[in-house]
């Protein structure tokens, strides 16, 4: 079953996020620097993976916001700080409230257990900078 | 931040699900049989964990349906067939469409990689019985 | 730091366990059959791994019983049913009580989260056959 | 860096594998049945994922055989029996010897630890049917 | 089966640990700072999770010391440095010897494999500061 | 099945690697410092594990280079930066080309999913320093 996909409308740009939060700025700058390096390598299969990854989160049967929150759940229960930062920022940019982000993290916490707690603590620091 | 939680309204009962799908029926019967055994053990901390687990998925800032779909994402990228079955059934009972379930599984597939594929195949078999 | 290791004294033999529990008997029989196959392959590094694995659980600074319960915790939070069965049986053979086994499983449950629950349910079925 | 990719030459067909090994036959039949179901769902992003997955293992800078053995290592240390079966069969079809398969599994065993052992045991059963 | 639980007696306070080890001090300070942030968010389900987590490690059928060592095993085989630091410190505070900590880590090493080694190296640095 | 193992011939020494790449130098220095600490602890089972680990990657039915690339795949899909650095360096020392390293990482990326991406980005930074 294939639902039409379209680019979502962002409430905030990456630049606005970077101005609001030092943690987000550091994350986005590092990501940009390292991705430039990956881009330069010009690996065809990596580029296809990136493109597919982009398509998965577009507006479709589920909204982009809800899928970014799902990406947050997946990242938190697989315990990847960079991925958590990315999806917290994307969810924020798409208008997710702090309460929605916390509830998504709670799903990851109960499914993934206390091993998620150190990542949750760091995510809350970012949430406080973004919403505080 | 704490949002009020309340029990969601289910579109279908477990019994209706079990009538519709042999896979669901087998899963629910096995789960009931094994849980009876856990209940009989009457372990206080297990009961508290079950209760907390129940509370995480109630209607709140995010709908119960969206959180069950998030539970599906978490279960698929952590690769637990029983957990996938449970959250597919719960999402179905709360009115999720097949397209919504497939998009949630796609998030897990891209985050978790091809190691998710065998679980996705089995999940699609359940989806076909429920929605087919 | 190296502590002297010695073979522990078992309260029950594998045969006694197999007589008490159909689940344990099925697990032990399958393990014996598959291990015969591995033994026949006679892979030097696999044999060394098996020998090292055996040494880790011997009586030392910690008792063999406590280390088998630790193996149970590791197996449950890494979610391997065969490994859980093995360490439940070994802990039982070394005199662990049911309450001790449940507390070890609770550590795995809180560290590993609800994804551990289906494995916990199956472990409780084995506990009931062994201690019931 | 992008290396030209091309379809590898298989030494054995799926049919020959299925004739040689009952375990392989059961795996391939189940996979075919479940994949038919996924194909029928016709999810665009799943199809793109499958296509990308196919491309990763083609002959390139590394031979298809070596990459299938790498897929075996990844599958074994992530502990997915279906994925292990798939890559053991693909490696066999591409001419890998039993000694090569065992060495690949040993890498997964040392990196992934004893939690890999139950999967290794089942993989050895398949190896014995294929090479015995 | 529910065993009475009670708060364990600590041999050392957090302050004594922080005086003895710079690594422990840094870990405890960071944890306190980040937890203050989580506390301020006042998320009801997070607080319940923290409370349940606290209860799991109390003296019961197994001693608090043994359960903290089990938490160390779980943390090491799930590969979470913060969690490893926490449980090494708690085990130390409850009187675990260095030999006991090393044997617990060995269980995680054999179950979890060489992927645990980098975490083991860092844990040994903390052990040396605490016991050296 | 046991194949004779022998020490491989390295194209580059650790010192040459450290001169070429600041990232590699930092990794190797930290590893040496922390391993000195582990060596001093003189834990018999850790030493046996290290020795077994060393033996797994020697030239045998598969070349040391191919097994180091397999170690890279395992490390990337289990998401351990230290382990990725180690196996990238070892593969480089044994003459692997950049294209071979990228193809190995692609296997890990497709098997392990987007959760591997942040580790891939950091690996590419090391690849650029080594091969650039």
Short mmCIF file of N, CA and C in Angstrom, two decimals, chain A residues 1 9-11 17 19 22 34 37 43-44 60 77-78 80 84 117 123 128:
data_model
loop_
_atom_site.label_atom_id
_atom_site.label_comp_id
_atom_site.label_asym_id
_atom_site.label_seq_id
_atom_site.Cartn_x
_atom_site.Cartn_y
_atom_site.Cartn_z
N UNK A 1 0.86 -1.19 0.00
CA UNK A 1 0.00 0.00 0.00
C UNK A 1 0.89 1.23 0.00
N UNK A 9 5.64 21.00 5.94
CA UNK A 9 5.91 22.42 6.22
C UNK A 9 6.54 22.53 7.60
N UNK A 10 7.71 23.14 7.65
CA UNK A 10 8.40 23.29 8.93
C UNK A 10 7.98 24.60 9.60
N UNK A 11 7.79 24.56 10.90
CA UNK A 11 7.49 25.77 11.67
C UNK A 11 8.76 26.57 11.92
N UNK A 17 16.51 26.98 15.07
CA UNK A 17 16.80 26.00 16.12
C UNK A 17 18.19 26.24 16.69
N UNK A 19 19.87 28.93 16.78
CA UNK A 19 19.92 30.16 17.58
C UNK A 19 19.33 29.95 18.96
N UNK A 22 22.13 25.90 22.21
CA UNK A 22 23.56 25.66 21.97
C UNK A 22 23.81 24.18 21.68
N UNK A 34 30.58 16.63 9.16
CA UNK A 34 30.85 15.23 8.84
C UNK A 34 30.13 14.80 7.57
N UNK A 37 31.94 15.54 4.34
CA UNK A 37 32.94 14.51 4.11
C UNK A 37 32.34 13.27 3.43
N UNK A 43 29.59 8.07 -2.51
CA UNK A 43 29.28 6.64 -2.61
C UNK A 43 27.82 6.49 -3.04
N UNK A 44 27.63 5.84 -4.16
CA UNK A 44 26.30 5.76 -4.77
C UNK A 44 25.27 5.11 -3.83
N UNK A 60 2.46 11.62 4.83
CA UNK A 60 1.82 10.55 4.09
C UNK A 60 0.57 10.12 4.84
N UNK A 77 15.18 3.97 21.91
CA UNK A 77 15.26 2.59 22.40
C UNK A 77 16.45 1.85 21.78
N UNK A 78 17.00 2.35 20.67
CA UNK A 78 18.26 1.80 20.15
C UNK A 78 19.46 2.57 20.70
N UNK A 80 20.90 5.92 20.57
CA UNK A 80 21.84 6.66 19.71
C UNK A 80 21.62 8.15 19.96
N UNK A 84 18.81 10.69 18.44
CA UNK A 84 17.83 11.32 19.33
C UNK A 84 17.83 12.83 19.10
N UNK A 117 17.75 5.53 30.19
CA UNK A 117 17.71 6.71 31.07
C UNK A 117 18.83 7.72 30.80
N UNK A 123 18.45 14.02 26.44
CA UNK A 123 17.37 14.54 25.59
C UNK A 123 16.60 15.64 26.32
N UNK A 128 14.82 21.22 27.18
CA UNK A 128 14.76 22.43 28.00
C UNK A 128 15.30 23.63 27.25
#
